């Protein structure tokens, strides 16, 4: 594997810049410590600078020593072992006088820079992080347990960060640069990625990663977390099973996609499902699933495939259920048409703070899409298409709750009639600032979709769920 580089740029999407020094690593000096009065020890920044200088030399020598053609053919674990071996030999040849712990961490960082995502690697290895937010070269922020935490991890400079961003988006055939400064992508594990770079981002490249748990969450686990009660979870299972058209509403980070994944777990295995997403992140377990993803325009501004294109096309693919990852534009009209023309059990998510506001947002999306329809016609289409609105919320203590399970009953004049089946009521907070509240049934024992539940033989379970709630 030793030898000069051959086509490095074409094999590794450009070498990623070395990661910044880690302040807690100790650089061992070959000179004895000065006695009292003879001088001072090197400060932490000075020790970090020495660490970085050594690392930069090792990194440059490594890129000259490796054969990238052979490296690209190796498995990731094998490639890491090879890089560790070569980097260790280079360290020994250069006789770098640093501690063993510093050597180990330096080699690990070099491996991450060559094969992975640089400083982000240790964060991506953790399963308790929900979001990773990189604001230029400022400290990286993470969300753990619903709370924002600042880390001591940094990128060396904007070029280092931009190289990592380009590596991420290139894996899904997309690009990010001055001519295309915004991009949505995903990591191999399904995590959602958004990148925005200068000149739009004034503080340097900004990277946001929304992570999902490796093990797909189930409704039973949401009950354990307190997001919903067991009776409420049973109601959601029945709603999904009897093919109600469902709209999941909520704010940013409220758990809409997670809840959508949970609901799809109760779709029968013999149903044909087609998903439409901006960046594919749904984790459906059924055997008959077709996944569609939008495409941005190319460098000439051509070839864009929007969500509306996907929804319109999937109507010709003989779907039984259509699932839209997020409704945010004129595709709302096509989704409502699909729900109203035989594709029962279709689902989607959108941003709204209440179930009634969700209907208003749908109306606004359709109007802004250029459809010249009377307001009453749009509302009639919405109430005849959507059966259930499930409202999710992220509360101020960081917890996530399902606050409403609401059915759409009909239209009175031009006003949609909504009926809450299940609500979450807050009663205060404890000494630690955690929200105190409880889910309760509103007392509706025969919802509007009762006949649908009876058609599927689920009326007894539905009555038990509403009675137990």
Coordinates of C-alpha atoms in Angstrom, one line a residue:
X1 CA 0.0 0.0 0.0
X2 CA 3.0 2.3 0.3
X3 CA 3.7 4.5 -2.7
X4 CA 2.9 7.9 -4.1
X5 CA -0.6 9.1 -4.2
X6 CA -2.5 8.2 -7.3
X7 CA -5.7 10.1 -8.0
X8 CA -6.4 11.1 -4.4
X9 CA -8.9 13.8 -5.3
X10 CA -11.0 11.4 -7.4
X11 CA -11.0 8.7 -4.8
X12 CA -11.7 10.6 -1.5
X13 CA -13.5 13.7 -2.7
X14 CA -10.5 15.8 -1.8
X15 CA -8.5 15.3 1.4
X16 CA -10.3 16.5 4.4
X17 CA -8.3 19.1 6.4
X18 CA -6.8 18.0 9.7
X19 CA -9.1 18.3 12.7
X20 CA -8.3 21.0 15.3
X21 CA -6.1 20.2 18.3
X22 CA -7.7 18.8 21.4
X23 CA -6.8 21.0 24.4
X24 CA -6.7 18.2 27.0
X25 CA -3.9 16.3 25.1
X26 CA -0.5 16.6 26.8
X27 CA 2.5 17.2 24.6
X28 CA 5.7 15.9 26.3
X29 CA 8.7 18.1 26.0
X30 CA 12.1 16.5 25.6
X31 CA 13.6 19.2 27.8
X32 CA 13.5 19.0 31.6
X33 CA 11.0 21.3 33.3
X34 CA 12.6 24.6 34.4
X35 CA 13.2 25.0 38.1
X36 CA 11.4 27.6 40.0
X37 CA 12.3 31.0 38.8
X38 CA 13.9 29.7 35.5
X39 CA 10.8 30.0 33.4
X40 CA 7.2 28.8 33.0
X41 CA 5.6 25.7 31.6
X42 CA 4.1 26.0 28.1
X43 CA 0.5 27.2 28.2
X44 CA -2.4 25.0 27.0
X45 CA -2.6 26.9 23.7
X46 CA 1.1 26.5 23.1
X47 CA 0.9 22.8 23.8
X48 CA -2.1 22.5 21.5
X49 CA -0.1 24.4 18.8
X50 CA 2.8 21.9 19.1
X51 CA 0.3 19.0 18.9
X52 CA -1.3 20.5 15.8
X53 CA 2.1 21.1 14.1
X54 CA 3.1 17.5 14.6
X55 CA -0.3 16.2 13.4
X56 CA -0.1 18.4 10.3
X57 CA 3.3 16.9 9.4
X58 CA 2.1 13.3 10.0
X59 CA -1.1 14.0 7.9
X60 CA 0.9 15.4 5.0
X61 CA 3.4 12.5 5.1
X62 CA 0.5 10.0 5.3
X63 CA -1.1 11.4 2.1
X64 CA 2.2 11.0 0.3
X65 CA 2.6 7.4 1.6
X66 CA -0.7 5.8 0.9
X67 CA -2.0 4.3 -2.3
X68 CA -5.5 5.5 -2.4
X69 CA -6.5 3.1 -5.2
X70 CA -5.9 0.2 -2.9
X71 CA -7.3 2.0 0.1
X72 CA -10.7 2.6 -1.7
X73 CA -11.0 -1.2 -2.3
X74 CA -10.7 -2.1 1.3
X75 CA -13.4 -2.5 3.9
X76 CA -13.7 0.5 6.3
X77 CA -12.3 -1.4 9.3
X78 CA -9.3 -2.7 7.3
X79 CA -8.6 0.7 5.8
X80 CA -8.6 2.2 9.3
X81 CA -6.1 -0.4 10.5
X82 CA -3.9 0.2 7.6
X83 CA -3.9 4.0 8.1
X84 CA -3.2 3.5 11.8
X85 CA -0.2 1.3 11.0
X86 CA 1.3 3.7 8.5
X87 CA 0.7 6.7 10.7
X88 CA 2.4 4.9 13.6
X89 CA 5.4 4.1 11.4
X90 CA 5.6 7.8 10.3
X91 CA 5.4 8.9 13.9
X92 CA 8.2 6.6 14.9
X93 CA 10.4 7.7 11.9
X94 CA 9.9 11.3 12.7
X95 CA 10.8 10.6 16.4
X96 CA 7.9 12.8 17.5
X97 CA 8.2 13.2 21.3
X98 CA 4.6 13.1 22.5
X99 CA 2.7 11.0 25.0
X100 CA 1.3 7.6 24.1
X101 CA -2.2 8.9 24.7
X102 CA -1.6 11.9 22.4
X103 CA -0.3 9.6 19.7
X104 CA -3.4 7.3 19.9
X105 CA -5.7 10.3 19.7
X106 CA -3.7 11.9 16.9
X107 CA -3.9 8.7 14.8
X108 CA -7.6 8.3 15.5
X109 CA -8.3 11.9 14.3
X110 CA -6.2 11.3 11.2
X111 CA -8.3 8.2 10.4
X112 CA -11.5 10.2 10.9
X113 CA -10.2 13.0 8.6
X114 CA -9.2 10.6 5.8
X115 CA -12.1 8.1 6.0
X116 CA -14.9 9.7 8.0
X117 CA -16.3 13.1 9.0
X118 CA -13.5 14.5 11.0
X119 CA -14.4 16.0 14.4
X120 CA -18.0 14.8 13.9
X121 CA -17.1 11.1 14.1
X122 CA -17.3 10.8 18.0
X123 CA -20.7 12.6 18.0
X124 CA -22.1 10.4 15.2
X125 CA -21.1 7.3 17.3
X126 CA -23.4 8.3 20.1
X127 CA -27.0 7.2 20.0
X128 CA -28.3 9.7 22.6
X129 CA -27.8 12.8 20.4
X130 CA -30.9 14.0 18.5
X131 CA -29.3 17.0 16.6
X132 CA -25.8 18.2 15.7
X133 CA -25.5 21.8 14.9
X134 CA -22.2 23.3 13.4
X135 CA -22.2 27.1 13.0
X136 CA -19.0 27.8 11.1
X137 CA -15.9 27.3 13.1
X138 CA -17.7 28.2 16.4
X139 CA -18.2 25.3 18.9
X140 CA -20.5 22.5 17.8
X141 CA -23.8 22.3 19.6
X142 CA -25.8 19.1 20.2
X143 CA -29.3 18.3 21.6
X144 CA -29.4 15.6 24.2
X145 CA -32.6 14.8 26.1
X146 CA -34.4 17.8 24.5
X147 CA -31.8 20.3 25.8
X148 CA -29.1 22.2 23.9
X149 CA -25.5 21.6 24.9
X150 CA -22.3 23.3 23.7
X151 CA -19.4 20.9 23.1
X152 CA -15.7 21.7 23.1
X153 CA -15.3 20.2 19.6
X154 CA -14.3 22.6 16.7
X155 CA -13.3 22.5 13.1
X156 CA -9.9 24.0 12.3
X157 CA -11.3 26.5 9.8
X158 CA -14.1 26.9 7.2
X159 CA -12.2 25.0 4.6
X160 CA -12.0 21.9 6.9
X161 CA -15.8 22.1 7.5
X162 CA -16.6 22.7 3.9
X163 CA -14.7 19.6 2.9
X164 CA -16.7 17.5 5.3
X165 CA -19.9 19.0 4.1
X166 CA -19.0 18.2 0.5
X167 CA -18.1 14.6 1.4
X168 CA -21.5 14.1 3.0
X169 CA -23.6 15.5 0.2
X170 CA -21.5 13.8 -2.6
X171 CA -22.5 10.4 -1.1
X172 CA -26.1 11.0 -2.3
X173 CA -25.1 12.6 -5.6
X174 CA -25.6 16.2 -4.6
X175 CA -23.2 19.1 -4.3
X176 CA -22.8 22.3 -2.3
X177 CA -20.7 25.3 -3.4
X178 CA -21.1 29.0 -4.2
X179 CA -23.4 28.2 -7.2
X180 CA -25.5 25.8 -5.2
X181 CA -25.2 27.0 -1.6
X182 CA -28.1 25.1 0.0
X183 CA -28.5 21.3 0.1
X184 CA -30.5 18.6 1.8
X185 CA -28.9 15.2 2.1
X186 CA -28.7 12.2 4.4
X187 CA -26.0 10.0 6.0
X188 CA -25.8 6.3 5.4
X189 CA -27.6 5.7 8.7
X190 CA -30.6 7.7 7.5
X191 CA -29.8 10.9 9.5
X192 CA -31.1 14.1 7.8
X193 CA -28.5 16.6 6.8
X194 CA -28.9 20.3 5.8
X195 CA -26.0 22.4 4.6
X196 CA -25.9 26.1 3.8
X197 CA -22.6 27.8 2.8
X198 CA -21.3 31.3 2.0
X199 CA -22.4 33.6 0.5
X200 CA -25.7 32.8 2.1
X201 CA -24.3 31.8 5.5
X202 CA -22.4 34.8 6.8
X203 CA -20.6 32.9 9.6
X204 CA -19.2 30.2 7.4
X205 CA -20.6 26.8 6.3
X206 CA -23.5 25.8 8.6
X207 CA -24.2 22.1 9.0
X208 CA -27.3 20.7 10.7
X209 CA -27.7 16.9 11.3
X210 CA -31.0 15.5 12.5
X211 CA -30.2 12.0 13.9
X212 CA -32.6 9.1 14.3
X213 CA -32.1 6.2 16.7
X214 CA -30.5 3.1 15.2
X215 CA -33.3 1.0 16.6
X216 CA -36.6 2.1 15.2
X217 CA -38.9 3.4 17.9
X218 CA -42.3 1.8 18.5
X219 CA -45.5 3.1 20.0
X220 CA -44.9 1.0 23.0
X221 CA -41.6 2.8 23.6
X222 CA -43.4 6.2 23.3
X223 CA -45.7 5.0 26.1
X224 CA -42.6 4.3 28.2
X225 CA -41.3 7.8 27.5
X226 CA -44.6 9.4 28.5
X227 CA -45.3 10.8 25.1
X228 CA -48.7 9.0 25.1
X229 CA -50.6 6.6 27.3
X230 CA -51.2 3.0 26.5
X231 CA -54.9 3.8 25.7
X232 CA -53.8 6.6 23.4
X233 CA -51.3 4.3 21.7
X234 CA -54.0 1.7 21.2
X235 CA -56.2 4.4 19.5
X236 CA -53.3 5.3 17.2
X237 CA -52.8 1.6 16.3
X238 CA -56.5 1.3 15.4
X239 CA -56.4 4.5 13.3
X240 CA -53.5 3.2 11.3
X241 CA -55.0 -0.3 11.0
X242 CA -58.4 0.8 9.6
X243 CA -56.8 3.0 7.0
X244 CA -57.8 6.5 8.2
X245 CA -56.1 9.3 6.3
X246 CA -53.8 10.9 8.9
X247 CA -52.0 14.2 9.0
X248 CA -49.3 14.6 11.7
X249 CA -48.8 18.2 12.7
X250 CA -46.2 19.8 15.0
X251 CA -43.4 22.2 15.3
X252 CA -39.7 21.7 14.5
X253 CA -38.2 18.9 16.5
X254 CA -41.5 17.8 17.9
X255 CA -41.1 14.2 16.7
X256 CA -43.4 14.2 13.7
X257 CA -41.2 11.8 11.6
X258 CA -40.7 9.5 14.5
X259 CA -44.4 9.3 15.1
X260 CA -45.0 8.7 11.4
X261 CA -42.6 5.8 11.5
X262 CA -44.4 4.4 14.5
X263 CA -47.8 4.6 12.8
X264 CA -46.6 2.9 9.6
X265 CA -45.7 -0.1 11.8
X266 CA -49.4 -1.1 11.8
X267 CA -49.9 -1.2 8.1
X268 CA -50.6 -4.7 6.8
X269 CA -47.7 -6.4 5.1
X270 CA -49.6 -7.0 1.9
X271 CA -50.2 -3.3 1.2
X272 CA -48.2 -1.5 -1.5
X273 CA -46.8 1.7 0.0
X274 CA -45.1 4.6 -1.9
X275 CA -43.2 7.2 0.1
X276 CA -42.3 10.7 -1.2
X277 CA -39.6 12.6 0.6
X278 CA -37.1 15.4 0.1
X279 CA -34.4 13.3 1.8
X280 CA -35.3 9.7 2.4
X281 CA -35.4 9.1 6.1
X282 CA -38.6 7.0 6.8
X283 CA -37.8 3.5 8.0
X284 CA -40.7 1.4 6.9
X285 CA -40.5 -2.3 7.7
X286 CA -43.1 -3.6 5.3
X287 CA -41.9 -5.8 2.3
X288 CA -43.8 -3.8 -0.4
X289 CA -42.4 -0.3 -0.2
X290 CA -41.3 2.0 -3.0
X291 CA -39.2 5.0 -1.9
X292 CA -39.1 8.2 -4.0
X293 CA -36.9 11.2 -3.4
X294 CA -36.9 14.7 -4.8
X295 CA -33.9 16.0 -6.9
X296 CA -32.5 19.5 -7.0
X297 CA -31.7 21.3 -10.3
X298 CA -28.3 20.7 -11.9
X299 CA -25.6 23.3 -12.4
X300 CA -27.5 24.6 -15.4
X301 CA -30.7 25.0 -13.3
X302 CA -32.4 22.1 -15.1
X303 CA -33.7 18.7 -14.1
X304 CA -35.3 19.6 -10.8
X305 CA -37.9 17.0 -9.5
X306 CA -40.2 18.5 -6.9
X307 CA -42.4 16.9 -4.3
X308 CA -45.4 17.6 -6.5
X309 CA -43.9 15.8 -9.4
X310 CA -43.3 12.7 -7.1
X311 CA -46.9 12.8 -5.7
X312 CA -48.4 13.1 -9.1
X313 CA -46.2 10.3 -10.5
X314 CA -46.9 7.9 -7.7
X315 CA -50.6 8.1 -8.5
X316 CA -49.7 6.1 -11.6
X317 CA -47.8 3.5 -9.7
X318 CA -50.8 1.6 -8.2
X319 CA -50.3 2.7 -4.6
X320 CA -52.5 1.6 -1.8
X321 CA -51.1 4.1 0.6
X322 CA -49.1 7.3 -0.2
X323 CA -46.9 8.7 2.6
X324 CA -45.4 12.1 2.2
X325 CA -42.5 12.8 4.5
X326 CA -43.4 16.5 4.8
X327 CA -46.1 18.6 3.1
X328 CA -44.7 22.1 2.5
X329 CA -46.0 23.3 -0.8
X330 CA -48.5 22.8 -3.7
X331 CA -48.2 19.0 -3.4
X332 CA -50.8 19.4 -0.6
X333 CA -53.4 19.6 -3.4
X334 CA -52.3 16.4 -5.0
X335 CA -52.1 14.6 -1.7
X336 CA -55.7 15.6 -0.8
X337 CA -56.8 14.4 -4.2
X338 CA -55.1 11.1 -3.6
X339 CA -56.7 10.7 -0.2
X340 CA -60.1 11.5 -1.7
X341 CA -59.8 9.1 -4.6
X342 CA -59.3 5.6 -3.2
X343 CA -55.9 5.8 -1.5
X344 CA -57.2 5.4 2.0
X345 CA -54.7 5.3 4.8
X346 CA -52.4 7.8 3.3
X347 CA -50.3 9.9 5.7
X348 CA -48.1 13.0 5.8
X349 CA -46.6 15.6 8.1
X350 CA -46.6 19.3 8.2
X351 CA -45.5 22.2 10.5
X352 CA -48.4 23.7 12.5
X353 CA -49.0 24.4 16.2
X354 CA -52.6 23.1 16.5
X355 CA -54.9 20.8 14.5
X356 CA -57.0 23.7 13.3
X357 CA -53.9 25.6 12.2
X358 CA -52.8 22.5 10.3
X359 CA -56.0 22.8 8.1
X360 CA -55.3 26.5 7.6
X361 CA -51.8 25.8 6.5
X362 CA -53.0 23.3 4.0
X363 CA -55.3 25.8 2.6
X364 CA -52.5 28.4 2.4
X365 CA -50.2 25.9 0.6
X366 CA -52.8 25.2 -2.0
X367 CA -53.6 28.9 -2.5
X368 CA -49.9 29.8 -2.8
X369 CA -49.5 27.0 -5.3
X370 CA -51.5 29.1 -7.8
X371 CA -54.7 27.1 -7.7
X372 CA -57.7 29.5 -8.3
X373 CA -60.2 27.6 -6.3
X374 CA -62.8 29.1 -3.9
X375 CA -61.9 28.9 -0.3
X376 CA -65.0 26.8 0.5
X377 CA -64.0 24.3 -2.2
X378 CA -60.5 23.9 -0.7
X379 CA -62.0 23.4 2.8
X380 CA -64.5 20.9 1.5
X381 CA -61.7 18.9 -0.1
X382 CA -59.6 19.0 3.1
X383 CA -62.4 17.9 5.4
X384 CA -63.5 15.1 3.1
X385 CA -60.0 13.8 2.6
X386 CA -58.4 14.0 6.1
X387 CA -59.9 11.8 8.9
X388 CA -57.4 12.3 11.8
X389 CA -55.0 15.0 12.8
X390 CA -52.4 14.0 15.3
X391 CA -50.7 16.9 17.0
X392 CA -47.1 16.5 18.4
X393 CA -45.3 19.1 20.5
X394 CA -41.9 19.7 22.1
X395 CA -42.6 21.3 25.5
X396 CA -40.3 23.9 27.1
X397 CA -38.7 21.3 29.3
X398 CA -37.5 19.4 26.2
X399 CA -40.0 16.6 26.5
X400 CA -42.1 15.5 23.5
X401 CA -45.8 14.8 23.9
X402 CA -48.7 13.9 21.6
X403 CA -51.0 16.7 22.7
X404 CA -54.1 16.0 20.5
X405 CA -55.7 13.2 18.5
X406 CA -58.4 15.0 16.6
X407 CA -60.8 13.9 14.0
X408 CA -62.1 16.1 11.2
X409 CA -65.9 15.8 11.2
X410 CA -67.0 18.0 8.4
X411 CA -67.9 21.6 7.4
X412 CA -70.4 23.9 8.9
X413 CA -70.8 26.7 6.5
X414 CA -67.2 27.5 5.7
X415 CA -65.8 26.5 9.1
X416 CA -64.2 23.0 9.5
X417 CA -65.6 21.1 12.5
X418 CA -63.0 19.3 14.6
X419 CA -63.6 16.9 17.4
X420 CA -60.8 16.1 20.0
X421 CA -60.7 12.4 21.0
X422 CA -57.6 12.6 23.1
X423 CA -55.8 15.6 24.6
X424 CA -52.8 16.3 26.9
X425 CA -53.4 18.8 29.7
X426 CA -50.6 20.6 31.5
X427 CA -51.1 21.4 35.2
X428 CA -47.8 22.9 36.1
X429 CA -44.1 22.0 36.6
X430 CA -42.0 20.4 39.3
X431 CA -39.0 21.7 41.2
X432 CA -36.7 20.6 38.3
X433 CA -38.7 22.5 35.7
X434 CA -40.3 19.4 34.2
X435 CA -43.8 19.8 32.9
X436 CA -46.5 18.0 34.9
X437 CA -49.6 16.9 32.9
X438 CA -51.8 14.0 31.9
X439 CA -53.5 12.6 28.8
X440 CA -57.2 12.2 29.0
X441 CA -60.1 11.1 26.8
X442 CA -62.7 13.8 25.9
X443 CA -65.5 11.3 26.4
X444 CA -66.3 10.7 22.7
X445 CA -67.3 7.0 22.5
X446 CA -68.4 6.8 18.9
X447 CA -66.1 8.8 16.7
X448 CA -66.9 9.7 13.1
X449 CA -64.7 6.8 11.8
X450 CA -66.7 4.2 13.9
X451 CA -68.2 2.6 10.8
X452 CA -64.8 2.3 9.2
X453 CA -63.5 0.6 12.4
X454 CA -66.5 -1.8 12.3
X455 CA -65.8 -2.6 8.7
X456 CA -62.3 -3.8 9.7
X457 CA -63.7 -5.6 12.8
X458 CA -62.0 -3.1 15.2
X459 CA -65.0 -1.5 16.9
X460 CA -64.6 -3.4 20.2
X461 CA -60.9 -2.4 20.5
X462 CA -61.8 1.1 19.6
X463 CA -64.6 1.3 22.3
X464 CA -62.2 -0.2 24.8
X465 CA -59.4 2.3 23.9
X466 CA -61.7 5.3 24.2
X467 CA -63.2 3.9 27.4
X468 CA -59.9 3.2 29.0
X469 CA -58.5 6.6 28.0

